[in-house]
XYZ file of C-alpha atoms in Angstrom:
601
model
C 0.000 0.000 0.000
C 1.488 3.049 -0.700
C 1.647 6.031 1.412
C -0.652 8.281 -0.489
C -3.230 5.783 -1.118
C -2.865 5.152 -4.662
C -2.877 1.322 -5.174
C -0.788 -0.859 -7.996
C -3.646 -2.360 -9.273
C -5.209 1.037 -10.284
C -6.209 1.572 -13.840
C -3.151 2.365 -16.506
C -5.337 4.098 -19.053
C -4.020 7.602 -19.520
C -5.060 10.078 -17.430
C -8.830 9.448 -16.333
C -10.933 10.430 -14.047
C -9.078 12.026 -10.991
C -5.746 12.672 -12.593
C -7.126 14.296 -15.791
C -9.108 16.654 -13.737
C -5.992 17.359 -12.170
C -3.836 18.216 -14.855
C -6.573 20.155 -16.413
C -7.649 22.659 -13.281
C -3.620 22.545 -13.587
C -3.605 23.793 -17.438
C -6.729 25.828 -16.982
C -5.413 29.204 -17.455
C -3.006 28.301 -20.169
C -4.784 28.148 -23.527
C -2.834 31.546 -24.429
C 0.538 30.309 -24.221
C -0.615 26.999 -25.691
C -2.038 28.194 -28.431
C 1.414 30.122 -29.274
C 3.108 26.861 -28.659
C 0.646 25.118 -31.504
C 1.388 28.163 -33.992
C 5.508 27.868 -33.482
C 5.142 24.294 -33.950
C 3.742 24.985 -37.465
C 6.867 26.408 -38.270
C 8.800 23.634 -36.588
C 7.056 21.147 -38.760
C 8.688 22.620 -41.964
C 11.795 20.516 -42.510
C 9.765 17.486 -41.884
C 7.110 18.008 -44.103
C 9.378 19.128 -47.196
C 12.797 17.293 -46.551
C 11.908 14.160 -48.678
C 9.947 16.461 -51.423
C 12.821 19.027 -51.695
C 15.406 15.972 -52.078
C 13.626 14.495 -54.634
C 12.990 18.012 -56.766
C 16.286 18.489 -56.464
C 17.520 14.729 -57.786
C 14.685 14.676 -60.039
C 14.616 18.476 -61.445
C 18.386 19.358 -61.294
C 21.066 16.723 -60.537
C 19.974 14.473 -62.676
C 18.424 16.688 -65.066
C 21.411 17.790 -65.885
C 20.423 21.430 -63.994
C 22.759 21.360 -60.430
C 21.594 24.791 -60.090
C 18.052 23.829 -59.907
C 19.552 21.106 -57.399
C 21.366 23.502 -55.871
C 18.145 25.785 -55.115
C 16.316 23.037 -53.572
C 18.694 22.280 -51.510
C 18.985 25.771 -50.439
C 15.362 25.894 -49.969
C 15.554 22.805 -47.579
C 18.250 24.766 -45.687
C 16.190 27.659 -45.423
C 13.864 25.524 -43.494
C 15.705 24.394 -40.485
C 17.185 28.048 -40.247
C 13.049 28.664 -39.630
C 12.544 25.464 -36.963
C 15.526 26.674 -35.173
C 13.626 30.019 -34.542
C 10.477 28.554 -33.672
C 12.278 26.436 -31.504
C 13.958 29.767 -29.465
C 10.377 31.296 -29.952
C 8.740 28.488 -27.988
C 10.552 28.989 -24.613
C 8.361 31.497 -23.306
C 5.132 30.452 -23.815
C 6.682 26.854 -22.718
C 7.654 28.635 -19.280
C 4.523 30.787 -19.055
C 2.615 27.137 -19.308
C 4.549 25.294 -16.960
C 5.308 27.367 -14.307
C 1.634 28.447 -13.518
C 0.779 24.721 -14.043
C 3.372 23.895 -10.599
C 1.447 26.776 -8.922
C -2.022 25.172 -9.205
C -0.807 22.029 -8.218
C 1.064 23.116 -4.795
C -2.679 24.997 -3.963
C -4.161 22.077 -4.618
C -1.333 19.711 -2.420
C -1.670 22.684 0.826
C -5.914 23.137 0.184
C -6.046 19.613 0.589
C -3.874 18.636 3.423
C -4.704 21.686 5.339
C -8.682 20.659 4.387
C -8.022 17.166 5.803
C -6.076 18.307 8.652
C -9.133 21.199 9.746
C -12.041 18.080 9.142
C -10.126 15.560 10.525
C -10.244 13.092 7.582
C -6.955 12.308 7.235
C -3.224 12.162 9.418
C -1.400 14.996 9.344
C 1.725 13.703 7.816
C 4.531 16.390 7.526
C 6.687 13.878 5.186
C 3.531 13.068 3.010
C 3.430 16.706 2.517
C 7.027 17.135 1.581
C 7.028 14.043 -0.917
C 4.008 15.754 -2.677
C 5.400 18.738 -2.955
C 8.576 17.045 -4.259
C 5.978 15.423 -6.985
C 4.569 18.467 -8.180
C 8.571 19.691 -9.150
C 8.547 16.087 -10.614
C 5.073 17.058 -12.853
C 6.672 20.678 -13.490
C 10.041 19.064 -15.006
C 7.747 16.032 -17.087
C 5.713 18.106 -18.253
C 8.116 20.946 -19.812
C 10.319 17.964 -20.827
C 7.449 16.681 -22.782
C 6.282 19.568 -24.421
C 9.725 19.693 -25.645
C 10.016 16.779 -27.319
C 6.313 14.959 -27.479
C 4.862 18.100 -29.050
C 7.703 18.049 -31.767
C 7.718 14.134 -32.280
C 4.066 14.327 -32.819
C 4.520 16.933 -35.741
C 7.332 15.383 -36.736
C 5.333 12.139 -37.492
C 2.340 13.942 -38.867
C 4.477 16.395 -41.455
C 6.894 13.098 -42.921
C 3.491 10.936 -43.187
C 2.491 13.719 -44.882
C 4.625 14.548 -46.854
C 5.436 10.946 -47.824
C 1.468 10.984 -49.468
C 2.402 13.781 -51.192
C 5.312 12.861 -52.647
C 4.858 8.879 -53.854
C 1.238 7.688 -52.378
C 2.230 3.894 -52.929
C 5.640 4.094 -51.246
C 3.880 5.759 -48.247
C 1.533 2.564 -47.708
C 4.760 0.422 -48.180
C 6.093 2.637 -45.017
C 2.499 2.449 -43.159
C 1.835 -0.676 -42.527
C 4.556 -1.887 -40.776
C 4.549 2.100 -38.762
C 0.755 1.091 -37.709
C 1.785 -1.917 -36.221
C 4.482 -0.654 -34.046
C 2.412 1.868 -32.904
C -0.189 -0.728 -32.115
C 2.830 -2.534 -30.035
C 4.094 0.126 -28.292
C 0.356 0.891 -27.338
C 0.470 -2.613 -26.277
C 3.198 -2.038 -24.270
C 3.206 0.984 -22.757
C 0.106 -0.214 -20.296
C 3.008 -2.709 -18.799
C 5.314 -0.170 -18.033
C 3.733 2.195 -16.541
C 1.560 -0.637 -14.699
C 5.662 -1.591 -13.512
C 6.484 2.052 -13.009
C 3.404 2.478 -10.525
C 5.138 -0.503 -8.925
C 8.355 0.368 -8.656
C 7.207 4.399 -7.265
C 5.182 2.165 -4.571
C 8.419 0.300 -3.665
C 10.628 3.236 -3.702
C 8.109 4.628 -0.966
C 7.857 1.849 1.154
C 11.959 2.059 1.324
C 11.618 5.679 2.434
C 8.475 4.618 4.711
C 10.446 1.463 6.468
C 13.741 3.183 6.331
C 12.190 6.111 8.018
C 10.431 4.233 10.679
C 13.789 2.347 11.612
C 15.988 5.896 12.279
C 13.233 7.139 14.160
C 13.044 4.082 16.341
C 16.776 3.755 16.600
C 17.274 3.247 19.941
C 14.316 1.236 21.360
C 15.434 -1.273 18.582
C 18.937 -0.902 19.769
C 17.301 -1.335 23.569
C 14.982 -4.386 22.332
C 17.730 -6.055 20.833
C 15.492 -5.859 17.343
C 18.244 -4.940 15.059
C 18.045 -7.910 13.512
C 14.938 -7.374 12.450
C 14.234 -3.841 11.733
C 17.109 -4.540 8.921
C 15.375 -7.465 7.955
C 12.225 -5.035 7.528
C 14.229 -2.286 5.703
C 16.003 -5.568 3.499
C 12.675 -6.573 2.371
C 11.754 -3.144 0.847
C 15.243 -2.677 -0.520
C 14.753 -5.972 -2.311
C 11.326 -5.634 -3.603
C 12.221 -1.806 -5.121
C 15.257 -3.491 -6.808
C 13.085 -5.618 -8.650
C 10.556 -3.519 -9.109
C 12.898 -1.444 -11.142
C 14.639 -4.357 -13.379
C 10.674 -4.894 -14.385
C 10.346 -1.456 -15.363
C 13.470 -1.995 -17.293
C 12.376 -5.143 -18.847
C 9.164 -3.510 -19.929
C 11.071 -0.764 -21.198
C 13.540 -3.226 -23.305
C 10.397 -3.803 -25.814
C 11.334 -0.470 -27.725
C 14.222 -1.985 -29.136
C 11.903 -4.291 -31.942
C 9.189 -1.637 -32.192
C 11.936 0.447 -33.563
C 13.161 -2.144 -35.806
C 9.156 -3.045 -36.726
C 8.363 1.031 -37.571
C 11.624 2.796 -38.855
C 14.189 0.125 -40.216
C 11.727 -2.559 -41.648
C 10.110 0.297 -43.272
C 13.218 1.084 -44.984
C 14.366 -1.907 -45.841
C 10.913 -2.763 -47.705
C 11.405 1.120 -49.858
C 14.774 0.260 -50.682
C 13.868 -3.673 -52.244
C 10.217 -2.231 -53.616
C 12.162 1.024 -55.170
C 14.423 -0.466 -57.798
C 11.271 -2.387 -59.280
C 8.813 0.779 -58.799
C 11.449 2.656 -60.516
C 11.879 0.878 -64.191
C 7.712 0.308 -64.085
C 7.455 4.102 -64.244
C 5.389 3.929 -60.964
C 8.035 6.314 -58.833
C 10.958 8.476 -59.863
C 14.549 8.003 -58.411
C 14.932 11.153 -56.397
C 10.874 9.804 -54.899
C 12.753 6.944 -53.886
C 15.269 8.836 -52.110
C 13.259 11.116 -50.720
C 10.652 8.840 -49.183
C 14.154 6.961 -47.808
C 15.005 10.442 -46.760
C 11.900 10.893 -44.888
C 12.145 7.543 -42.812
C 15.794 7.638 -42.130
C 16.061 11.340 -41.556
C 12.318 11.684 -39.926
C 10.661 8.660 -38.872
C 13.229 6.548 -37.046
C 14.808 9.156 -34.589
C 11.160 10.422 -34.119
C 10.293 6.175 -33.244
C 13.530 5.789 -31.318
C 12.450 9.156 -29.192
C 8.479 7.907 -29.135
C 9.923 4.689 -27.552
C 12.746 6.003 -25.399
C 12.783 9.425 -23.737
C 8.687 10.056 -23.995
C 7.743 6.767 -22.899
C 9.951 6.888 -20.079
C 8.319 10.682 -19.153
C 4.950 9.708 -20.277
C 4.770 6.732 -18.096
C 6.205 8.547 -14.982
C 3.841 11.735 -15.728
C 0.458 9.436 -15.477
C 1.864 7.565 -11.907
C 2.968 11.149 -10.857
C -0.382 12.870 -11.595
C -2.610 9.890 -10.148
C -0.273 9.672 -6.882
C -1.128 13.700 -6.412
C -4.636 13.330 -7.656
C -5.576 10.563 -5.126
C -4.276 13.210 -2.155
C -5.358 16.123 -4.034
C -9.457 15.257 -4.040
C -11.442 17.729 -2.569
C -12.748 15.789 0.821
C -16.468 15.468 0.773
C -18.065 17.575 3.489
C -19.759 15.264 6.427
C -23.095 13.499 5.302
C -25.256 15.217 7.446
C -23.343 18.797 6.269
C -23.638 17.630 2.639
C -27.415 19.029 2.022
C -27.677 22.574 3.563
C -30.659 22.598 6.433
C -32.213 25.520 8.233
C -29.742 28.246 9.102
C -28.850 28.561 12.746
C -31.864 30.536 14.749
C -29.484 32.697 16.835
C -26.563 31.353 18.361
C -28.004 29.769 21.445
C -25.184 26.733 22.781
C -27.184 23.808 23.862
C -25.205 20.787 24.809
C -26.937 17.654 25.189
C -24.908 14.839 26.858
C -21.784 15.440 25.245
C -19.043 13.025 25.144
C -15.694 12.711 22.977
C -13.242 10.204 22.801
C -9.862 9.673 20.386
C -10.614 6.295 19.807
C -13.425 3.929 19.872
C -11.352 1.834 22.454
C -10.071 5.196 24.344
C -11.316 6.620 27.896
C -13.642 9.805 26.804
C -11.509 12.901 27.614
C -15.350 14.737 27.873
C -18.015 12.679 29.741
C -21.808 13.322 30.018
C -21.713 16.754 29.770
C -24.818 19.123 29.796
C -24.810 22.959 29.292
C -27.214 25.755 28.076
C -25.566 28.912 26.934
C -27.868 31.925 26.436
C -26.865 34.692 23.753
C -24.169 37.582 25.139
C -23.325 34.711 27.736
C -20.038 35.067 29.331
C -18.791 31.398 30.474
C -15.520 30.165 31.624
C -14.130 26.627 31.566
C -12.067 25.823 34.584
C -10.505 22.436 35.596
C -7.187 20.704 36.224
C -4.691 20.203 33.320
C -5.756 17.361 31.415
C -9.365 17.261 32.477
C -10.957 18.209 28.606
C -11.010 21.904 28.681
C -9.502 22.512 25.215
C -11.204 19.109 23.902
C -14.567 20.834 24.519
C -13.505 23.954 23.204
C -12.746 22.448 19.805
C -16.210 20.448 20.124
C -17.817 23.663 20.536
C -16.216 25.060 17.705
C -17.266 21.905 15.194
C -13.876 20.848 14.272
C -14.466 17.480 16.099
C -16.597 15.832 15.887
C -18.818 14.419 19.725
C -18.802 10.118 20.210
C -22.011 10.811 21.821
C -24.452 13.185 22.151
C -24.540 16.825 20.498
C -23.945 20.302 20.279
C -26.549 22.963 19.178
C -25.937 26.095 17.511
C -29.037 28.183 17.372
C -31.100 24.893 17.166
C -28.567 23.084 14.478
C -25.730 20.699 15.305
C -22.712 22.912 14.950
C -20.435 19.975 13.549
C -23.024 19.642 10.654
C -22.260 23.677 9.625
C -20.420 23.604 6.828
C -17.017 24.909 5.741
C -18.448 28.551 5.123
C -20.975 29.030 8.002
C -18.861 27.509 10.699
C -16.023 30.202 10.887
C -19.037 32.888 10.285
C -20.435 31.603 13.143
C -17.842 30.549 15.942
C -14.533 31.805 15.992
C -11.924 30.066 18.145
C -8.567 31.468 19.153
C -6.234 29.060 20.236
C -3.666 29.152 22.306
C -0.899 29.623 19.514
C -1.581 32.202 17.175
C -0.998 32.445 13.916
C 0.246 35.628 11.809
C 1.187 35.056 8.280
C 3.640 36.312 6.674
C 2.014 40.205 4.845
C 1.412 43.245 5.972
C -0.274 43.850 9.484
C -3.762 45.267 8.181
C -4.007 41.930 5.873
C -3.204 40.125 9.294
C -6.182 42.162 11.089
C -8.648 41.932 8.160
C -8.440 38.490 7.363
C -11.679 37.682 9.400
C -13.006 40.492 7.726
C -12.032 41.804 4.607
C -14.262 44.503 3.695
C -13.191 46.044 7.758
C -12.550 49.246 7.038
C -9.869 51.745 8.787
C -12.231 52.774 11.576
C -12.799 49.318 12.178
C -9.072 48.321 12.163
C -8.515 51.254 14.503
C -11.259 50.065 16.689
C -9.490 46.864 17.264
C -6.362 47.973 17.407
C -7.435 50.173 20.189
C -9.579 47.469 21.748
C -6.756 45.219 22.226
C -4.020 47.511 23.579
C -2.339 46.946 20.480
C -0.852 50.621 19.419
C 2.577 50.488 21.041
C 3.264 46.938 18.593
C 1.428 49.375 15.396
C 3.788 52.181 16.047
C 6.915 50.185 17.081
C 6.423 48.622 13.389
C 5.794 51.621 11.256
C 1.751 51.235 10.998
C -0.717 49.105 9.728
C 0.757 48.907 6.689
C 4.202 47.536 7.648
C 4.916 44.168 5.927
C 6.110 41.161 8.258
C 8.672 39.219 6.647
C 9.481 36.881 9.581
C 6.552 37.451 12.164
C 7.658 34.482 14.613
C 11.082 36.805 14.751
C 9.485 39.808 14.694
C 6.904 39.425 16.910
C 7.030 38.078 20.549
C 4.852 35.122 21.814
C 2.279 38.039 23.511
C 2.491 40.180 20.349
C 1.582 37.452 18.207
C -1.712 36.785 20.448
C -2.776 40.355 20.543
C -2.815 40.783 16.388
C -4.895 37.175 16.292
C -7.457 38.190 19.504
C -7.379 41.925 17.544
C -8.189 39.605 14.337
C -11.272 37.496 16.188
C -12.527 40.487 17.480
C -12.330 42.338 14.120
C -14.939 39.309 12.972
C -18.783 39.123 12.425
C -18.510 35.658 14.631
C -21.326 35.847 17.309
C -19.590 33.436 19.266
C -16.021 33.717 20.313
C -13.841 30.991 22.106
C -10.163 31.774 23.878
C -8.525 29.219 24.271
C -5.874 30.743 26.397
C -5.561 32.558 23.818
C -3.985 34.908 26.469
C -1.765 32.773 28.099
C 1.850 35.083 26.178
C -0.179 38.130 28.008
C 0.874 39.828 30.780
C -2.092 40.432 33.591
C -2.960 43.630 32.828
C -2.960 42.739 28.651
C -4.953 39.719 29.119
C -8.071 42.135 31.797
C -7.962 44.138 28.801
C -8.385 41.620 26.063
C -11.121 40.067 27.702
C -13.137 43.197 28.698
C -13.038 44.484 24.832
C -14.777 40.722 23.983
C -16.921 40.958 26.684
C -18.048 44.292 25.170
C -18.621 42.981 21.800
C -21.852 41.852 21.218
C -22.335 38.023 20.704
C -21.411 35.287 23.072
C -17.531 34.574 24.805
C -16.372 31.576 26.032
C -12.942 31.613 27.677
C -11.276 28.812 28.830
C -9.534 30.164 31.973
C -5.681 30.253 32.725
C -5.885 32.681 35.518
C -7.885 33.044 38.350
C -9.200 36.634 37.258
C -10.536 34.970 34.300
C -13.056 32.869 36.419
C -13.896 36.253 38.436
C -14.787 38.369 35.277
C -17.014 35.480 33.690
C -20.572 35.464 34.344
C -20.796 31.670 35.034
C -17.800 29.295 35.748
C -17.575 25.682 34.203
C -15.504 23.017 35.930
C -14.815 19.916 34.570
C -13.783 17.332 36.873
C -12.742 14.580 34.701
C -16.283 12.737 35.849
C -18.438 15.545 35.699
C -19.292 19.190 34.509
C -20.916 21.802 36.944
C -21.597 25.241 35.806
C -22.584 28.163 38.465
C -21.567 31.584 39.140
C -17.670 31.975 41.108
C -19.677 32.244 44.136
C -21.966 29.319 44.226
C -18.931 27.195 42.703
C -16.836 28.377 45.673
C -19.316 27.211 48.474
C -20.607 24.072 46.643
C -17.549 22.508 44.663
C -14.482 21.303 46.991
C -12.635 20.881 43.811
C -13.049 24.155 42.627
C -12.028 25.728 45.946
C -9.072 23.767 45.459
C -8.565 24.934 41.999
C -9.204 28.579 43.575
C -6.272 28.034 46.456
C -3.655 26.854 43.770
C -4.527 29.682 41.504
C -4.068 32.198 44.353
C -0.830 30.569 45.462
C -2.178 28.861 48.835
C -2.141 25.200 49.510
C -5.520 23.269 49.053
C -7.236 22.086 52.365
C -6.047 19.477 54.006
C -7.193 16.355 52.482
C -8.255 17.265 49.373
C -5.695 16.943 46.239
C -4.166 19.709 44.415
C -6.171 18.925 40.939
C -2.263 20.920 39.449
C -1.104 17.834 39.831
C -3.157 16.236 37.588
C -0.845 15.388 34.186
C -0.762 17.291 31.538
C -3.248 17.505 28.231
């Protein structure tokens, strides 16, 4: 099995279904540069349409005529043609590069939309290496694909123009070089499906190499510890082995070019050069048609065969495995089933969960048990508990990007896991504890949310947020951040992404201590400009004064959930007092544990 799903026994008919639609969203925007490339290659054609014609005028009308200036003229006129190919040939490297290199754009969107898609919806690993080997694939499509159009695009016109030309010049010699053409092109049809069927094989094998290999340095020393070396190398052997003969298939496959060469180009000639002597005293063909159509096989035909067979099956075959590898982990995931046919919109945005539980495994202990909350509109709630306990599990519940084992979560009457792709973020925003500023100027970092904000509205946030010393330290909103993880500290990086969420239409907002970089006095502030916006703010706490400035409290336990006000919390929940005394730096009552100690999420 390979490690981007794509499976040997796949189809080998060229480019169908997923890949074409790849390569063509790929090629979508190039049908000005490829049209350019079609006109040049009329011009490229001209030497191979006319070389066998102007050999045989020139025989025909002047050497042997008795006129060598005639001869002479042809010849010259043959000339004159290759000067022309060799400038269509300089003429096609732009529109060659303007094709190609847009091309490798669309195809790294489509390798980050994907993974980054699968990675938000959960339908897929997050594999850092799989992302790496694609993006080393899409260079690999890039290079094919100019390499191609460099020599597939003039092979193809090369065969057209001497067929061609052959018709024109002596119709019954060009059915004596036909036949024996239509069959090796029927061959290396033939066999063309078993190499790239091998190729797919041996790409498979080269992966499980890197995949085994891989898996052995990273394990290094537990196998050292286990005493497993033995077998880890017997595990890496294995894929070694199978890759090497993988590849010897691919080159046995590959060996078939030799006789489809011999079938096409020199059978053809051989059968012009016994058929010509006899054509020639019946009147049928001339002597210089003889040569010519011997020109046009030799000269033409066999280097364009031995190229067919050779350098563009070997880059035709790796293209198609290529293009269906990146296709199979470049398909749009399908939205959830119950997300897949739009429903009512949300009525408001009213939290109602209904015996929620989550688990990472169907096997696993829930990390959220049982748990049952109401949230009115313009509610401010704060989730307390011991490290561990859930608290950033539920937030991402809440926020539909997992999805509950049991039970559900309402968003204005509608399960918020079932909003799709476009209403969720419009709906519920969730800051997490690490923010993220790209790389762009600081008012495309604040607008992002909201990109029709306009420069009151970035003020406002900026303002909101405490965020004007960072503006003018930079040189305004408009200074560009080349390097904001160097340029930015931890704290600034949170205030531009809380300045961001607040800067957002979301009526629900979720901090995951989102202020945790802040200072005490940056984080009151952060919180009181959310708890000012209209709409609903859900903070899960990492200070004590978080707890005190929220309406109601939630503490999860581990077992249960119980939501209150500080107060009633204080007087009713043991486990929250003891939460309390740790936050405020005294020692929980005697008896009870310190829930701190509790391990880590």
């Amino acid at each position: 099995m390979s490690l981007t799903g794509v499976s040997t026994g796949a189809r080998t008919a060229p480019f169908r279904g997923p890949a074409a639609r790849l390569l063509a969203r790929s090629l979508s925007g190039a049908g000005g540069p490829l049209r350019r490339i079609a006109l040049w290659s009329v011009l490229e054609a001209g030497p191979a349409l006319a070389s066998g014609w102007a050999l045989a005028a020139a025989l025909d009308r002047g050497f042997l005529a008795g006129e060598p200036s005639t001869g002479l003229l042809w010849i010259g006129l043959l000339a004159t043609l290759y000067i022309v190919r060799a400038l269509a040939e300089r003429a096609l490297f732009d529109p060659l590069a303007a094709c190609v290199e847009p091309m490798r754009d669309a195809l790294v969107t489509a390798v980050v939309d994907a993974t980054l898609s699968r990675a938000v919806r959960g339908t897929g690993a997050y594999d850092a290496a799989g992302v790496s080997r694609m993006t080393s694939q899409v260079d690999t499509v890039r290079l094919v694909v100019g390499a191609l159009l460099r020599t597939a695009r003039p092979l193809t016109v090369t065969l057209i123009a001497t067929l061609v030309g052959l018709a024109a010049l002596a119709p019954v010699l060009a059915a004596v070089v036909a036949v024996p053409l239509a069959a090796a092109l029927i061959a290396f049809a033939v066999s063309m499906r078993s190499v790239i069927r091998r190729r797919r094989a041996a790409v498979v094998a080269e992966e499980d190499v890197a995949a085994s290999t891989g898996a052995v340095l990273g394990a290094g020393r537990d196998i050292a510890a286990l005493g497993a070396v033995a077998l880890a190398c017997g595990t890496t052997g294995r894929s070694a082995r199978a890759s090497a003969r993988a590849s010897v298939a691919v080159a046995w496959a590959a060996a078939a070019r030799v006789p489809i060469v011999l079938l096409g180009g020199q059978l053809p000639l051989l059968l012009v050069l016994l058929a010509g002597p006899t054509l020639v005293e019946e009147g049928t063909v001339s002597a210089g048609e003889v040569v010519g159509a011997s020109l046009y096989v030799t000269g033409s035909l066999v280097p364009a065969l031995q190229l067919l067979t050779g350098t563009v099956a070997g880059l035709w075959g790796q293209l198609q495995v290529v293009l269906e590898r990146l296709a199979a982990a470049t398909e749009p995931c399908d939205e959830p089933a119950s997300g897949t046919v739009r429903g009512d919109a949300p009525s408001g945005y009213r939290i109602d969960v209904d015996n929620l539980t989550f688990a990472y495994g169907p096997h696993a202990e829930p990390v959220v048990r049982d748990v049952r909350l109401s949230v009115p509109e313009g509610d401010h709630l704060v989730i307390v508990g011991a490290s561990g306990v859930g608290k950033s599990t539920l937030a991402g519940l809440l926020a539909g990007l997992e999805r509950p084992s049991g039970g559900r979560i309402l968003l204005g009457g509608r399960p918020v896991a079932d909003l799709g792709t476009r209403e969720r973020p419009a709906a519920v925003a969730l800051l997490p504890q690490e923010a993220y500023v790209f790389r762009g100027t600081l008012r495309d970092n604040l607008r992002y949310l909201a990109p029709d904000a306009d420069p009151a509205a970035v003020a406002a946030s900026i303002a909101a947020m405490g965020l004007e010393p960072v503006v003018e330290r930079l040189g305004g909103v408009d200074a560009v951040l080349e390097d904001p993880a160097a340029e930015l500290s931890s704290g600034e990086r949170q205030l531009v992404a809380a300045a961001r969420t607040w800067l957002s239409d979301a009526p629900v907002v979720l901090l995951d201590e989102a202020t945790c970089h802040l200072d005490m006095r940056s984080e009151a502030v952060v919180e009181a400009a959310f708890a000012a916006r209209p709409g609903t703010l859900v903070v899960i706490a990492h200070r004590l004064a978080s707890a005190l400035r929220g309406r109601r409290v939630l503490l999860l336990d581990g077992t249960r959930a119980v939501c209150g006000t500080h107060t009633e919390l204080l007087a009713a929940e043991p486990g929250y007092a003891a939460l309390v005394g740790h936050w405020d730096g005294t020692a929980p009552p005697a008896g009870r544990p310190d829930p701190s100690a509790v391990p880590g999420e």
